Structure formats: structure tokens, C-alpha cells
């Protein structure tokens, strides 16, 4: 059986984020359609973990483009909004990295930026699965079938990443 927590997901024309400030008692998802809502979610720690922040940074560029189109923003205002996302948590290197990974594609249009953000999210997922498999294989090799409890912290697990399920 595979269980999966999806903390970040692009759905139709918006971002959906698990509000981690409500855990563990409430499972609440935020629908993000504005830069202000995304920056608020980042600053309130509704989204946590370096990998997750990289993914929302990339999607944040798409949100800025969409909001700019809806509200008829100038290119300067769009760039200022992208910078707000990038700087929402100044110590979050992956947040700035995610923005940077897709913002050079703005001249190619929103679709190119969205596809790059989705690709980044997919790469994050695959990298995390590969890391989990390597770690699991190493532990099994070292410990065999001894009982094991693992405590992870910081950038590990499905809450700190884009998504992560059990290995098949």
C-alpha cells in the first residue's frame, strides 16, 4: 500500500499548499492565486523545508505572471512581485533558487515558465525518492531485519518536500 502526502500541487490555474501551521490536528489546504497569499504562506511557515520552498518559488513566478495579467501589471510590477516571492524568507536558499530556475523563461511565455516549474517539482520528487531508496538500501544492508525506528528532521520527509510516498 502506498500513502502519499501532497504538500504542494499545481491544480488547473492555482497552487494548493498544505497549511503546515494547522498540523497535526487539522489538515487544511490553501488555494494560492496571488503573490500576497504565497508570500504570507511562506512567511507564516505554512510551507516548510528547503525542497518544498524551491518548488513554491518556481510556481510563485507563474502566480506573479497570472496575477499580473489579471490586474494589468507592468513588467516592472511583475518583476517586483517575483522579487517579493524570492525574498519572502531571506535565509531560504532553495526559495531563491526555485525562482531563478524559471524566471529566465518569462520571455518565452507563461506556458514555458509553468512547464519548467512542473519539471522542477518532478525532479524534486524523483530526487527525494532516489535518496530514500539509497538510504533504505544502506540501512537494510547495515542492519538486516533488526527493528528500526527512524527520526528525520530538516529537509526530509513528505512535509519538507514536494511530495513523497512510500517506496513500492
GROMACS .gro file of C-alpha atoms in nm:
model
  168
    1UNK     CA    1   0.000   0.000   0.000
    2UNK     CA    2   0.131   0.344  -0.089
    3UNK     CA    3   0.041   0.651   0.109
    4UNK     CA    4   0.133   0.993  -0.009
    5UNK     CA    5   0.107   1.338   0.134
    6UNK     CA    6   0.098   1.605  -0.134
    7UNK     CA    7   0.208   1.924   0.034
    8UNK     CA    8   0.230   2.122  -0.290
    9UNK     CA    9   0.032   2.075  -0.608
   10UNK     CA   10  -0.046   2.285  -0.913
   11UNK     CA   11  -0.416   2.236  -0.993
   12UNK     CA   12  -0.567   2.396  -1.305
   13UNK     CA   13  -0.463   2.760  -1.263
   14UNK     CA   14  -0.357   2.779  -0.899
   15UNK     CA   15  -0.128   2.639  -0.635
   16UNK     CA   16  -0.255   2.424  -0.349
   17UNK     CA   17  -0.041   2.408  -0.035
   18UNK     CA   18  -0.090   2.206   0.281
   19UNK     CA   19  -0.101   2.459   0.566
   20UNK     CA   20   0.152   2.304   0.800
   21UNK     CA   21   0.072   2.555   1.073
   22UNK     CA   22  -0.253   2.362   1.129
   23UNK     CA   23  -0.089   2.021   1.171
   24UNK     CA   24  -0.126   1.777   1.337
   25UNK     CA   25  -0.484   1.846   1.442
   26UNK     CA   26  -0.622   1.990   1.118
   27UNK     CA   27  -0.549   1.906   0.756
   28UNK     CA   28  -0.616   2.233   0.575
   29UNK     CA   29  -0.513   2.323   0.222
   30UNK     CA   30  -0.458   2.676   0.100
   31UNK     CA   31  -0.555   2.780  -0.252
   32UNK     CA   32  -0.293   3.028  -0.370
   33UNK     CA   33  -0.374   3.261  -0.659
   34UNK     CA   34  -0.189   3.579  -0.556
   35UNK     CA   35   0.167   3.673  -0.474
   36UNK     CA   36   0.047   3.820  -0.144
   37UNK     CA   37  -0.112   3.490  -0.039
   38UNK     CA   38   0.201   3.296  -0.136
   39UNK     CA   39   0.436   3.531   0.048
   40UNK     CA   40   0.209   3.511   0.353
   41UNK     CA   41   0.211   3.129   0.341
   42UNK     CA   42   0.590   3.123   0.313
   43UNK     CA   43   0.642   3.372   0.595
   44UNK     CA   44   0.390   3.204   0.828
   45UNK     CA   45   0.568   2.870   0.770
   46UNK     CA   46   0.262   2.714   0.611
   47UNK     CA   47   0.515   2.567   0.369
   48UNK     CA   48   0.841   2.438   0.514
   49UNK     CA   49   1.157   2.264   0.407
   50UNK     CA   50   1.418   2.362   0.153
   51UNK     CA   51   1.295   2.133  -0.128
   52UNK     CA   52   0.933   2.247  -0.081
   53UNK     CA   53   1.038   2.612  -0.081
   54UNK     CA   54   1.225   2.564  -0.409
   55UNK     CA   55   0.912   2.424  -0.571
   56UNK     CA   56   0.682   2.702  -0.443
   57UNK     CA   57   0.939   2.958  -0.555
   58UNK     CA   58   0.914   2.830  -0.911
   59UNK     CA   59   0.535   2.822  -0.901
   60UNK     CA   60   0.543   3.170  -0.747
   61UNK     CA   61   0.674   3.310  -1.075
   62UNK     CA   62   0.370   3.164  -1.254
   63UNK     CA   63   0.141   3.313  -0.989
   64UNK     CA   64   0.303   3.655  -1.041
   65UNK     CA   65   0.256   3.627  -1.418
   66UNK     CA   66  -0.108   3.523  -1.380
   67UNK     CA   67  -0.188   3.795  -1.128
   68UNK     CA   68  -0.007   4.049  -1.344
   69UNK     CA   69  -0.220   3.954  -1.642
   70UNK     CA   70  -0.544   3.965  -1.440
   71UNK     CA   71  -0.459   4.302  -1.289
   72UNK     CA   72  -0.283   4.451  -1.593
   73UNK     CA   73   0.052   4.496  -1.418
   74UNK     CA   74   0.355   4.649  -1.585
   75UNK     CA   75   0.665   4.436  -1.641
   76UNK     CA   76   0.826   4.627  -1.354
   77UNK     CA   77   0.543   4.538  -1.115
   78UNK     CA   78   0.562   4.173  -1.221
   79UNK     CA   79   0.936   4.172  -1.151
   80UNK     CA   80   0.881   4.337  -0.812
   81UNK     CA   81   0.627   4.066  -0.728
   82UNK     CA   82   0.868   3.793  -0.831
   83UNK     CA   83   1.128   3.954  -0.607
   84UNK     CA   84   0.876   3.951  -0.319
   85UNK     CA   85   0.843   3.575  -0.361
   86UNK     CA   86   1.220   3.529  -0.387
   87UNK     CA   87   1.280   3.732  -0.069
   88UNK     CA   88   0.982   3.608   0.135
   89UNK     CA   89   1.220   3.412   0.356
   90UNK     CA   90   1.570   3.559   0.312
   91UNK     CA   91   1.757   3.258   0.454
   92UNK     CA   92   1.573   3.010   0.228
   93UNK     CA   93   1.832   2.947  -0.042
   94UNK     CA   94   1.609   2.698  -0.224
   95UNK     CA   95   1.328   2.954  -0.248
   96UNK     CA   96   1.550   3.194  -0.442
   97UNK     CA   97   1.693   2.903  -0.641
   98UNK     CA   98   1.344   2.790  -0.748
   99UNK     CA   99   1.255   3.141  -0.864
  100UNK     CA  100   1.584   3.170  -1.051
  101UNK     CA  101   1.537   2.832  -1.222
  102UNK     CA  102   1.225   2.952  -1.405
  103UNK     CA  103   1.236   3.331  -1.427
  104UNK     CA  104   1.472   3.338  -1.724
  105UNK     CA  105   1.193   3.170  -1.922
  106UNK     CA  106   0.946   3.457  -1.879
  107UNK     CA  107   1.032   3.589  -2.226
  108UNK     CA  108   0.916   3.252  -2.366
  109UNK     CA  109   0.574   3.295  -2.205
  110UNK     CA  110   0.374   3.168  -1.912
  111UNK     CA  111   0.346   2.814  -2.051
  112UNK     CA  112   0.724   2.776  -2.061
  113UNK     CA  113   0.752   2.900  -1.702
  114UNK     CA  114   0.476   2.667  -1.582
  115UNK     CA  115   0.630   2.367  -1.758
  116UNK     CA  116   0.969   2.448  -1.602
  117UNK     CA  117   0.808   2.476  -1.257
  118UNK     CA  118   0.635   2.142  -1.306
  119UNK     CA  119   0.963   1.990  -1.422
  120UNK     CA  120   1.138   2.124  -1.113
  121UNK     CA  121   0.864   1.972  -0.894
  122UNK     CA  122   0.902   1.638  -1.074
  123UNK     CA  123   1.282   1.645  -1.042
  124UNK     CA  124   1.244   1.718  -0.669
  125UNK     CA  125   1.009   1.423  -0.628
  126UNK     CA  126   1.238   1.186  -0.818
  127UNK     CA  127   1.549   1.304  -0.629
  128UNK     CA  128   1.376   1.253  -0.296
  129UNK     CA  129   1.259   0.904  -0.391
  130UNK     CA  130   1.611   0.814  -0.506
  131UNK     CA  131   1.757   0.944  -0.178
  132UNK     CA  132   1.501   0.749   0.022
  133UNK     CA  133   1.580   0.430  -0.169
  134UNK     CA  134   1.954   0.476  -0.124
  135UNK     CA  135   1.906   0.538   0.247
  136UNK     CA  136   1.671   0.244   0.289
  137UNK     CA  137   1.904   0.012   0.100
  138UNK     CA  138   2.201   0.125   0.309
  139UNK     CA  139   2.011   0.073   0.635
  140UNK     CA  140   1.893  -0.273   0.530
  141UNK     CA  141   2.247  -0.367   0.431
  142UNK     CA  142   2.387  -0.249   0.765
  143UNK     CA  143   2.106  -0.363   0.996
  144UNK     CA  144   1.940  -0.652   0.816
  145UNK     CA  145   1.598  -0.731   0.958
  146UNK     CA  146   1.655  -0.571   1.301
  147UNK     CA  147   1.369  -0.348   1.417
  148UNK     CA  148   1.431   0.013   1.329
  149UNK     CA  149   1.280   0.349   1.408
  150UNK     CA  150   1.398   0.648   1.208
  151UNK     CA  151   1.358   1.008   1.314
  152UNK     CA  152   1.414   1.262   1.039
  153UNK     CA  153   1.447   1.637   1.060
  154UNK     CA  154   1.503   1.946   0.847
  155UNK     CA  155   1.482   1.864   0.473
  156UNK     CA  156   1.344   1.514   0.492
  157UNK     CA  157   1.005   1.359   0.459
  158UNK     CA  158   0.694   1.450   0.269
  159UNK     CA  159   0.619   1.765   0.468
  160UNK     CA  160   0.950   1.927   0.374
  161UNK     CA  161   0.948   1.825   0.012
  162UNK     CA  162   0.722   1.848  -0.288
  163UNK     CA  163   0.571   1.508  -0.218
  164UNK     CA  164   0.698   1.173  -0.110
  165UNK     CA  165   0.527   0.840  -0.069
  166UNK     CA  166   0.638   0.501   0.047
  167UNK     CA  167   0.861   0.314  -0.189
  168UNK     CA  168   0.682   0.036  -0.377
   0.00000   0.00000   0.00000
